[in-house]
Amino acid sequence: MEKEMTEEERRERAITISTQRILTQRDFEQLKIVEMKKRIQDRRKNRLEQSITNNRKRKTISIDTDSNSDDENKKNSEQNLGLISLKDIERVHKKRAHDKESRLETVISGREGREKFGKWKKEKGRAGSTNKEKLKNKNFQMLKPKLRKKQKRSFRDKQIALRDALLKDKRLR
């Protein structure tokens, strides 16, 4: 019955059913199954079409080693298939990767004639460490009482210390 109906009749029937009828869970499951079947069939069709078109595109090419027939083959291949001879193609082989020595040479040659970048480092022996560096290396047990005292300060003491620090910073600038 469904096979005899045309596309337009099927669409009209589907529209009337979807507008007038309430679908149940079974109906939704059946719809999903039908959709999945259609997808699978479409995929199979596409694969078949692709394999057919790919087979048509591929043509066997015979290569003659005679030097006399090279000119004739060149003319025929250019006219029929639009192929280019191997002599006209450059760099058929893969470009070799550089070894470690050649890479180092290129890096060192690139470094010449430019300033060094990165963080400035002190010259050893000439200068000592800064106070900040010393504080980083200082034992935490020695700093504990100082931190405890800082935490116990009153709000007014903290205000005064902040004001003094800001004034000192302003004077140094």
C-alpha positions as a printed NumPy array, in Angstrom:
array([[  0.   ,   0.   ,   0.   ],
       [  2.775,   2.437,   0.938],
       [  4.812,   1.456,  -2.099],
       [  1.97 ,   2.435,  -4.42 ],
       [  1.702,   5.963,  -2.954],
       [  3.628,   8.813,  -4.523],
       [  5.944,  11.152,  -2.625],
       [  3.329,  13.915,  -2.406],
       [  0.663,  11.553,  -1.045],
       [  3.092,  10.269,   1.594],
       [  3.911,  13.798,   2.694],
       [  0.244,  14.78 ,   2.937],
       [ -0.552,  11.65 ,   4.922],
       [  2.394,  12.261,   7.274],
       [  1.264,  15.85 ,   7.853],
       [ -2.306,  14.809,   8.671],
       [ -1.149,  12.052,  11.021],
       [  1.337,  14.303,  12.827],
       [ -1.24 ,  17.076,  13.321],
       [ -4.222,  14.917,  14.349],
       [ -2.664,  12.035,  16.263],
       [ -0.827,  12.036,  19.61 ],
       [  2.355,   9.99 ,  19.364],
       [  3.296,   7.488,  22.078],
       [  6.73 ,   6.285,  23.138],
       [  6.386,   3.263,  20.841],
       [  5.706,   5.561,  17.905],
       [  8.837,   7.585,  18.686],
       [ 10.906,   4.404,  18.913],
       [  9.567,   3.232,  15.559],
       [ 10.389,   6.62 ,  14.024],
       [ 13.952,   6.376,  15.329],
       [ 14.33 ,   2.891,  13.882],
       [ 13.054,   4.016,  10.478],
       [ 15.411,   7.026,  10.482],
       [ 18.382,   4.828,  11.378],
       [ 17.548,   2.423,   8.554],
       [ 17.38 ,   5.316,   6.093],
       [ 20.76 ,   6.633,   7.263],
       [ 22.372,   3.225,   6.895],
       [ 20.945,   2.792,   3.395],
       [ 22.104,   6.291,   2.402],
       [ 25.611,   5.558,   3.674],
       [ 25.733,   2.313,   1.726],
       [ 24.577,   4.103,  -1.42 ],
       [ 27.204,   6.81 ,  -0.962],
       [ 29.962,   4.248,  -0.485],
       [ 28.9  ,   2.374,  -3.603],
       [ 28.768,   5.575,  -5.639],
       [ 32.192,   6.635,  -4.393],
       [ 33.753,   3.29 ,  -5.214],
       [ 32.23 ,   3.384,  -8.692],
       [ 33.435,   6.934,  -9.377],
       [ 36.898,   6.196,  -7.974],
       [ 37.23 ,   3.166, -10.2  ],
       [ 36.273,   5.242, -13.209],
       [ 38.829,   7.913, -12.403],
       [ 41.714,   5.507, -12.103],
       [ 43.268,   4.583, -15.388],
       [ 46.181,   2.291, -16.014],
       [ 49.187,   4.008, -17.514],
       [ 51.882,   1.99 , -19.233],
       [ 55.418,   3.363, -19.259],
       [ 57.717,   2.499, -22.158],
       [ 61.465,   2.542, -21.658],
       [ 62.287,   3.149, -25.326],
       [ 63.842,   6.563, -25.872],
       [ 62.37 ,   6.823, -29.396],
       [ 58.816,   6.45 , -28.2  ],
       [ 59.249,   9.01 , -25.346],
       [ 58.308,  11.949, -27.546],
       [ 55.242,  10.144, -28.854],
       [ 54.183,   9.094, -25.356],
       [ 54.651,  12.642, -24.121],
       [ 52.368,  14.047, -26.805],
       [ 49.754,  11.326, -26.303],
       [ 49.747,  11.625, -22.533],
       [ 49.451,  15.41 , -22.625],
       [ 46.598,  15.252, -25.082],
       [ 44.658,  12.367, -23.549],
       [ 45.273,  12.467, -19.823],
       [ 46.931,  15.819, -19.143],
       [ 49.857,  14.123, -17.389],
       [ 53.272,  15.678, -16.926],
       [ 56.471,  13.702, -17.371],
       [ 58.702,  12.984, -14.392],
       [ 61.524,  15.054, -15.89 ],
       [ 59.398,  18.186, -15.589],
       [ 58.703,  17.618, -11.894],
       [ 61.31 ,  18.939,  -9.473],
       [ 62.166,  17.571,  -6.054],
       [ 60.418,  14.267,  -6.28 ],
       [ 62.326,  12.978,  -3.263],
       [ 61.614,  14.047,   0.289],
       [ 63.747,  16.815,   1.735],
       [ 66.084,  15.35 ,   4.329],
       [ 65.844,  16.519,   7.931],
       [ 68.82 ,  18.399,   9.318],
       [ 71.093,  16.589,  11.705],
       [ 71.931,  18.011,  15.132],
       [ 75.17 ,  19.685,  14.061],
       [ 73.594,  21.618,  11.194],
       [ 70.712,  22.728,  13.441],
       [ 73.189,  23.991,  16.046],
       [ 75.099,  25.888,  13.358],
       [ 71.951,  27.644,  12.187],
       [ 70.98 ,  28.539,  15.773],
       [ 74.422,  29.938,  16.583],
       [ 74.571,  31.914,  13.332],
       [ 71.155,  33.388,  14.158],
       [ 72.396,  34.511,  17.581],
       [ 75.249,  36.54 ,  16.151],
       [ 74.659,  40.269,  15.879],
       [ 71.833,  40.554,  18.391],
       [ 71.617,  41.428,  22.058],
       [ 71.069,  38.765,  24.646],
       [ 67.552,  38.616,  25.977],
       [ 66.185,  37.32 ,  29.232],
       [ 66.527,  38.314,  32.862],
       [ 69.654,  40.257,  33.81 ],
       [ 71.964,  38.171,  35.955],
       [ 74.639,  39.474,  38.267],
       [ 78.258,  38.816,  37.619],
       [ 79.503,  36.323,  40.165],
       [ 82.105,  37.554,  42.603],
       [ 81.436,  41.239,  42.042],
       [ 78.1  ,  41.63 ,  43.818],
       [ 76.456,  39.968,  46.781],
       [ 72.854,  38.979,  47.304],
       [ 70.038,  41.466,  47.897],
       [ 68.037,  41.695,  51.096],
       [ 65.072,  40.027,  49.391],
       [ 67.25 ,  37.071,  48.417],
       [ 68.537,  36.846,  51.976],
       [ 64.982,  36.856,  53.375],
       [ 64.046,  33.955,  51.101],
       [ 66.882,  31.863,  52.496],
       [ 66.298,  32.84 ,  56.126],
       [ 64.994,  30.156,  58.488],
       [ 61.232,  30.461,  59.042],
       [ 61.586,  29.73 ,  62.766],
       [ 63.492,  32.994,  63.097],
       [ 60.713,  34.948,  61.371],
       [ 57.784,  33.447,  63.292],
       [ 57.851,  35.93 ,  66.243],
       [ 58.034,  38.897,  63.879],
       [ 54.993,  37.692,  61.921],
       [ 53.06 ,  36.955,  65.133],
       [ 53.792,  40.487,  66.377],
       [ 52.626,  41.926,  63.032],
       [ 49.328,  40.057,  63.24 ],
       [ 48.608,  41.183,  66.805],
       [ 49.009,  44.885,  66.022],
       [ 45.971,  47.095,  66.468],
       [ 44.187,  48.705,  63.538],
       [ 45.627,  52.119,  64.442],
       [ 49.194,  50.747,  64.476],
       [ 48.623,  49.17 ,  61.055],
       [ 47.294,  52.506,  59.731],
       [ 50.354,  54.379,  60.952],
       [ 52.735,  51.771,  59.511],
       [ 50.994,  51.94 ,  56.128],
       [ 51.094,  55.749,  56.095],
       [ 54.792,  55.782,  56.939],
       [ 55.554,  53.195,  54.247],
       [ 53.672,  55.204,  51.61 ],
       [ 55.436,  58.437,  52.601],
       [ 58.815,  56.723,  52.458],
       [ 57.99 ,  55.271,  49.029],
       [ 56.903,  58.724,  47.818],
       [ 60.171,  60.311,  49.019],
       [ 62.263,  57.691,  47.214],
       [ 60.536,  58.325,  43.888]])
